[in-house]
């Protein structure tokens, strides 16, 4: 058998990173490019709910790759969010829906679309290649779309995501909204997690010139429940800031019912956040009305805030 291709999403994997890795590995294998999906971290409770519902096995953990590895990057294209050794690997392909921040020595096959979910792009590739989407795969793809778009409430959601989700729900044989609520609700359960684990469930690092910015996000159906643990969460964030030399740490708790977020912001550059959102933090926190998307609302506002400072 030819060497396998490694397919994986980002570290601190979310449902899209796991489901789309599984989906892409299946498509590639069906097309004669033997591939296996991997995870770059622990499976969160939401993803576990999806895997259990559709009886799909969780991918194995991948610790590092090297110059002999053929890889496909899914749901991200930033080395700072990928596996150790990624700089040396041979990147066969990238399929993603985030900003592009990829620098390679060789040309790379990159499919990037500003849709709400990687699975929405993969659906089109299945159609293009005429490969069957089984109910299990449909269930995983649907889970990824519901998760990434917050059940279509996120500003990242497009008409394509909606239509694709409806089609996938039919193939999977489930009720879209009933399943969607259960899936998102499963992901809000932080009981049993230490504060350190909570801030790492869905944490992403961004390097901007000499600034290190971390934006971590969790979903909640009851903000008060999370903010009961505020002191403990702040200590965990302060520890991580000191350990990893982070300049700005934004912890985002998104209310999945109201589609708002409350944040805890720490670091020596909280001024960047205050300028970006034109807010004054009180007790390190504030509520951001209508803000639910890290990639489309929070990160762009912070980057614009930085540019504003430079122009002054
Ligand atoms: Mg993701
Ligand atoms: Mg995604
Ligand atoms: Mg996400």
XYZ file of C-alpha atoms and ligand atoms in Angstrom:
315
model
C 0.000 0.000 0.000
C 1.191 3.455 -0.779
C 2.148 5.661 2.128
C -0.869 7.111 3.814
C -1.799 10.750 3.810
C -2.391 12.353 7.213
C -5.553 14.461 7.397
C -6.089 16.697 10.422
C -7.586 19.946 11.626
C -6.256 22.309 14.295
C -5.048 21.866 17.867
C -7.766 22.058 20.548
C -9.992 20.447 17.927
C -13.622 21.465 17.516
C -16.334 19.406 15.836
C -15.468 20.702 12.335
C -11.780 19.825 12.775
C -12.644 16.252 13.688
C -15.667 15.691 11.426
C -14.071 17.278 8.360
C -10.824 15.345 8.869
C -12.845 12.100 8.930
C -14.881 13.259 5.918
C -11.837 14.303 3.879
C -9.864 11.136 4.692
C -12.841 9.089 3.472
C -13.141 11.108 0.250
C -9.415 10.859 -0.495
C -9.375 7.120 0.169
C -12.414 6.650 -2.083
C -10.517 8.569 -4.775
C -7.503 6.252 -4.472
C -5.300 8.405 -2.207
C -5.194 6.277 0.950
C -5.699 8.665 3.865
C -6.314 8.547 7.594
C -7.834 11.189 9.843
C -6.137 12.313 13.053
C -6.875 14.621 15.963
C -4.451 17.186 17.383
C -5.830 17.123 20.913
C -8.595 15.828 23.138
C -12.109 15.463 21.758
C -14.518 17.956 23.374
C -17.919 16.959 24.743
C -19.838 18.334 21.769
C -17.751 16.323 19.293
C -18.060 13.230 21.485
C -21.841 13.611 21.341
C -21.695 13.674 17.529
C -19.356 10.661 17.319
C -21.530 8.668 19.731
C -24.758 9.589 17.936
C -23.491 8.449 14.551
C -21.355 5.605 15.946
C -18.147 6.898 14.435
C -14.799 6.122 16.050
C -12.667 9.025 17.190
C -9.491 9.544 15.151
C -6.150 8.755 16.741
C -3.957 11.434 18.262
C -1.118 12.764 16.100
C 1.840 14.226 18.011
C 4.088 15.312 15.150
C 4.889 15.028 11.454
C 8.182 15.337 9.544
C 9.606 15.842 6.044
C 8.470 12.341 4.993
C 4.808 13.061 5.827
C 2.150 13.831 3.236
C -0.504 15.904 4.931
C -3.837 17.571 4.234
C -4.663 20.524 6.460
C -8.337 20.947 7.258
C -10.195 23.793 8.972
C -7.044 25.894 9.474
C -3.964 27.034 7.601
C -1.812 28.566 10.335
C 1.264 26.706 11.515
C 0.734 28.204 15.000
C -2.489 26.152 15.234
C -1.183 22.961 13.647
C 0.863 19.900 14.525
C 4.510 19.992 15.554
C 6.802 19.626 12.510
C 4.213 20.957 10.039
C 6.801 23.397 8.564
C 8.748 20.404 7.197
C 5.875 18.236 5.972
C 4.682 17.989 2.389
C 1.317 19.758 2.345
C -0.782 18.076 -0.369
C -3.811 20.223 0.141
C -5.527 22.741 2.381
C -9.315 22.956 2.727
C -10.366 25.809 4.959
C -12.720 28.673 5.713
C -10.440 30.967 7.741
C -8.219 33.886 6.788
C -5.165 32.744 4.844
C -1.900 32.864 6.731
C 0.083 30.152 4.996
C 3.640 30.427 3.713
C 5.083 27.472 1.824
C 8.202 26.934 -0.249
C 6.281 25.036 -2.935
C 2.949 25.720 -4.629
C 0.069 24.293 -2.627
C -3.405 23.092 -3.636
C -5.550 25.339 -1.491
C -9.337 25.444 -1.382
C -10.475 28.299 0.804
C -13.988 29.689 0.799
C -15.641 32.186 3.132
C -18.445 29.825 4.133
C -19.480 28.911 7.666
C -17.855 25.499 7.849
C -15.193 23.311 6.204
C -17.773 20.526 5.825
C -19.803 22.773 3.499
C -16.811 22.913 1.137
C -16.253 19.156 1.429
C -19.885 18.497 0.481
C -19.194 20.142 -2.882
C -16.027 18.057 -3.351
C -18.045 14.854 -2.789
C -20.503 15.993 -5.456
C -17.744 17.014 -7.830
C -15.994 13.640 -7.437
C -19.300 11.738 -7.398
C -18.514 9.937 -4.133
C -21.421 8.696 -1.996
C -22.059 10.448 1.327
C -23.083 7.705 3.779
C -25.493 8.461 6.664
C -22.585 8.343 9.152
C -20.482 10.795 7.155
C -23.561 12.981 6.583
C -24.189 13.028 10.344
C -20.632 14.127 11.064
C -20.670 16.820 8.347
C -24.009 18.100 9.616
C -22.655 18.249 13.175
C -19.723 20.344 11.971
C -22.013 22.845 10.227
C -24.392 23.145 13.189
C -21.427 23.648 15.511
C -19.463 26.163 13.444
C -22.520 28.265 12.552
C -24.088 28.030 16.033
C -27.159 26.551 14.359
C -27.086 29.208 11.619
C -26.966 32.134 14.103
C -23.354 33.113 13.461
C -22.579 35.905 10.957
C -20.216 33.403 9.324
C -23.203 31.330 8.185
C -24.100 31.471 4.486
C -27.060 30.222 2.467
C -24.832 27.379 1.261
C -24.271 26.187 4.837
C -28.025 26.121 5.472
C -28.899 24.262 2.287
C -26.060 21.791 2.749
C -27.136 21.126 6.352
C -30.723 20.442 5.264
C -29.559 17.966 2.625
C -27.210 16.238 5.060
C -29.958 15.941 7.702
C -32.057 14.041 5.146
C -29.188 11.657 4.351
C -28.448 11.167 8.067
C -32.165 10.667 8.748
C -32.424 13.067 11.682
C -34.306 16.196 12.685
C -31.968 19.129 12.149
C -33.121 21.421 14.984
C -33.834 18.766 17.562
C -30.395 17.254 17.016
C -28.721 20.663 16.765
C -29.899 21.784 20.216
C -28.771 18.536 21.791
C -25.386 18.777 20.082
C -24.715 22.389 21.159
C -26.045 21.747 24.649
C -23.650 18.803 25.036
C -20.787 21.202 24.314
C -21.772 23.657 27.055
C -21.124 21.198 29.865
C -17.936 22.312 31.647
C -18.556 20.342 34.816
C -15.657 18.010 35.441
C -13.197 20.360 33.718
C -10.589 22.266 35.732
C -10.346 26.011 35.020
C -7.162 25.326 33.042
C -8.981 22.763 30.911
C -11.905 25.141 30.338
C -9.672 27.882 28.922
C -8.019 25.363 26.603
C -11.121 23.642 25.174
C -11.173 25.933 22.124
C -8.162 28.208 22.339
C -6.351 29.720 19.344
C -3.086 31.636 19.215
C -2.413 34.473 16.795
C 0.972 36.023 16.258
C 0.810 39.625 15.013
C 4.267 41.146 14.583
C 5.719 40.861 18.097
C 2.338 40.480 19.788
C 1.001 37.157 20.952
C -2.777 37.107 21.149
C -4.828 34.173 22.408
C -8.576 33.982 21.889
C -10.339 31.159 23.685
C -14.058 30.461 23.335
C -16.666 28.273 24.968
C -20.412 28.000 24.429
C -22.911 28.307 27.238
C -26.665 28.234 27.705
C -26.283 29.939 31.094
C -23.566 32.618 31.413
C -24.024 32.897 35.181
C -23.008 29.293 35.626
C -19.694 29.974 33.907
C -19.081 33.326 35.631
C -19.543 31.699 39.036
C -16.060 30.353 38.309
C -14.651 33.737 37.209
C -11.938 34.026 39.906
C -10.692 30.533 39.216
C -10.759 31.090 35.432
C -8.821 34.351 35.816
C -6.110 32.583 37.799
C -5.794 29.927 35.103
C -5.596 32.638 32.411
C -2.955 34.613 34.355
C -0.878 31.433 34.746
C -1.062 30.719 31.021
C -0.165 34.334 30.179
C 2.934 34.126 32.397
C 3.957 30.696 31.093
C 3.510 31.471 27.394
C 4.324 35.207 27.322
C 0.908 36.145 25.973
C 0.238 39.887 25.515
C -3.534 39.721 25.227
C -5.814 36.885 26.298
C -9.507 37.067 25.416
C -11.763 34.405 26.926
C -15.112 34.446 25.173
C -18.220 32.839 26.656
C -20.899 32.717 23.974
C -24.545 32.464 24.931
C -25.951 30.042 22.348
C -29.558 31.030 23.044
C -29.176 34.837 22.959
C -26.241 34.958 20.496
C -24.241 37.369 22.684
C -20.881 36.895 24.363
C -19.401 37.869 27.703
C -15.612 38.083 27.805
C -12.798 37.999 30.336
C -9.832 39.987 29.011
C -6.373 39.861 30.619
C -2.736 40.581 29.747
C -0.599 43.703 29.528
C -2.328 44.816 26.292
C -6.013 44.845 27.249
C -5.962 48.384 25.806
C -5.994 46.777 22.341
C -9.260 45.025 23.152
C -10.857 48.134 24.675
C -9.980 50.179 21.604
C -11.145 47.447 19.223
C -14.618 47.259 20.746
C -14.764 50.788 22.116
C -15.518 49.481 25.598
C -14.132 49.915 29.095
C -13.528 46.627 30.861
C -14.885 46.556 34.402
C -13.445 43.781 36.557
C -11.741 42.440 33.397
C -15.089 41.752 31.759
C -17.756 43.156 29.437
C -20.687 41.920 27.365
C -20.481 42.065 23.563
C -23.996 42.194 22.117
C -24.471 40.163 18.963
C -20.862 38.971 18.925
C -20.419 35.213 18.529
C -17.702 34.693 15.917
C -13.996 34.697 16.694
C -12.915 34.698 13.061
C -15.411 37.176 11.669
C -16.013 39.539 14.583
C -13.452 39.304 17.381
C -10.158 38.744 15.556
C -10.855 41.297 12.784
C -11.866 43.942 15.363
C -8.659 43.372 17.299
C -6.509 43.543 14.163
C -8.297 46.742 13.076
C -7.767 48.135 16.565
C -4.049 47.503 16.174
C -3.953 49.275 12.823
C -5.782 52.270 14.263
C -3.093 52.588 16.900
C -0.387 52.511 14.257
C -2.079 55.321 12.290
C -2.349 57.630 15.326
Mg -12.399 24.876 13.780
Mg -14.462 25.259 10.992
Mg -15.139 27.305 16.167
